[in-house]
Short mmCIF file of C-alpha atoms in Angstrom, two decimals:
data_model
loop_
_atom_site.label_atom_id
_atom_site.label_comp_id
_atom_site.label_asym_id
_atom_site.label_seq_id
_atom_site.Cartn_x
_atom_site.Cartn_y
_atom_site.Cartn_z
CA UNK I 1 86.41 102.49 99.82
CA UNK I 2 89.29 103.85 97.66
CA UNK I 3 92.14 105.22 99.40
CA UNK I 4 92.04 108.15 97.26
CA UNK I 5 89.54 109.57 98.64
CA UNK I 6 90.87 109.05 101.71
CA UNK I 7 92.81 111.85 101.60
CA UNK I 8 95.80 109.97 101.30
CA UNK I 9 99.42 111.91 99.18
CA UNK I 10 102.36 109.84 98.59
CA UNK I 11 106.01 111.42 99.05
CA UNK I 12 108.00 109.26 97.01
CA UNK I 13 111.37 111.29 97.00
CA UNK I 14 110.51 111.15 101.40
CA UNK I 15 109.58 107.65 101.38
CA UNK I 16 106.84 108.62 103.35
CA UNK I 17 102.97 109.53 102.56
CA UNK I 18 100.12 111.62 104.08
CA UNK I 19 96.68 110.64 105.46
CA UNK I 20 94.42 112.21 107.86
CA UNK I 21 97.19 115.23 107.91
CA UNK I 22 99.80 112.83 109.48
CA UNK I 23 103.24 112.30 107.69
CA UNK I 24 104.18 108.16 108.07
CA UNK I 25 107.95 108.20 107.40
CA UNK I 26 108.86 104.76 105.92
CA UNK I 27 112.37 103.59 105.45
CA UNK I 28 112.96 102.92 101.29
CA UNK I 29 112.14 99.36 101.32
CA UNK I 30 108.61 99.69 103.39
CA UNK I 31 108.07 102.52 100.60
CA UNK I 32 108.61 100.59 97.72
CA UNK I 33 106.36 98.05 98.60
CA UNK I 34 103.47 100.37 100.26
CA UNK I 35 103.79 101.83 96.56
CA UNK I 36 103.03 98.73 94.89
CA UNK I 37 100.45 97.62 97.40
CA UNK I 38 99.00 101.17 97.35
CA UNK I 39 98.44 101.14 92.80
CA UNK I 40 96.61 98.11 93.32
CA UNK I 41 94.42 98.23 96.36
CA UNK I 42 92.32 95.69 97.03
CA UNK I 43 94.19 93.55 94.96
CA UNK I 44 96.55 90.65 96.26
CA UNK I 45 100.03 91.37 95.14
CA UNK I 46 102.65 88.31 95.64
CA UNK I 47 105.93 88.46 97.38
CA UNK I 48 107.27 87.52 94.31
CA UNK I 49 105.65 90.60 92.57
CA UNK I 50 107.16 92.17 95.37
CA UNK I 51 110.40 91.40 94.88
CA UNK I 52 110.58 92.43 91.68
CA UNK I 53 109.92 95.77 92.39
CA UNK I 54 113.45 95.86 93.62
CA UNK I 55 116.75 96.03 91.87
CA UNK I 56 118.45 92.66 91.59
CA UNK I 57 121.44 93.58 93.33
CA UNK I 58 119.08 94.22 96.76
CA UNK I 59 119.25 90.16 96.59
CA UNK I 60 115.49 90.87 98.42
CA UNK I 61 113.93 87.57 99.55
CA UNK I 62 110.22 85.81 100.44
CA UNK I 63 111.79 86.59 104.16
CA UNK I 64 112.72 89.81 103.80
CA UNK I 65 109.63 90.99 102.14
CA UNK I 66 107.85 89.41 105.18
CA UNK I 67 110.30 91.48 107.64
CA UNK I 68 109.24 94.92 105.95
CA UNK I 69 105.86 94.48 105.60
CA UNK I 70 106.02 93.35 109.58
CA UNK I 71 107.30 96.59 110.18
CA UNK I 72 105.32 98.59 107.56
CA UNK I 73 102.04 97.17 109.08
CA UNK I 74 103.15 99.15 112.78
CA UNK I 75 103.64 102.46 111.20
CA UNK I 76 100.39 102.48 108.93
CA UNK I 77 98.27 101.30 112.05
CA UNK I 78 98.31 104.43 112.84
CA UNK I 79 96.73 105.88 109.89
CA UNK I 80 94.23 102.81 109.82
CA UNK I 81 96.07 101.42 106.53
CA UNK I 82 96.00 97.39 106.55
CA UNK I 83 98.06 95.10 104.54
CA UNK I 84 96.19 92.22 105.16
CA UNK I 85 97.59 88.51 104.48
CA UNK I 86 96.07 86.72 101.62
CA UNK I 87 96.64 82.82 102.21
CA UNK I 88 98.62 81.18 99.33
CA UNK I 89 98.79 84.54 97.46
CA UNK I 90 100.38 87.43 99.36
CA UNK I 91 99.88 90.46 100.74
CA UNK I 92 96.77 93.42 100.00
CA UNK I 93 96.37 96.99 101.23
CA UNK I 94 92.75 97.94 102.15
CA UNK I 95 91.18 100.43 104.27
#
């Protein structure tokens, strides 16, 4: 199913989104690549794809992106959001 119709809203300027009338406060970083994940559902997204998405001065790495999306996946549970683990590609968001 698209998340669209899940009722979902992101809150970019809050780092945060809406589903099922919960708010899911994200720190900046979780955001950014809940964003990315979130415009193409379904779709495996690479941690290098990832990485671009930030500004080259963030110095993000493979690890880092690994540490958020740890931390991303416990607030979204919530919700019942998954960014699942693609072996040898990366990362996808389905519901």
């Amino acid at each position: 199913s698209n998340i669209q119709d899940e009722g979902l809203k992101l809150l970019p300027e809050a780092s945060s989104f809406i589903k099922d009338n919960t708010t899911i406060p994200l720190t900046r970083r979780e955001y950014i690549i809940f964003e990315k994940l979130f415009n193409h559902q379904g779709a495996a997204i690479t941690r290098d794809e990832l990485i671009l998405c930030f500004d080259k001065d963030e110095k993000m790495t493979i690890r880092n992106i690994d540490v958020h999306v740890f931390s991303l996946r416990k607030k979204i549970k919530n919700v019942d959001l998954v960014v699942e683990t693609v072996w040898g590609k990366g990362y996808k968001l389905t519901v």
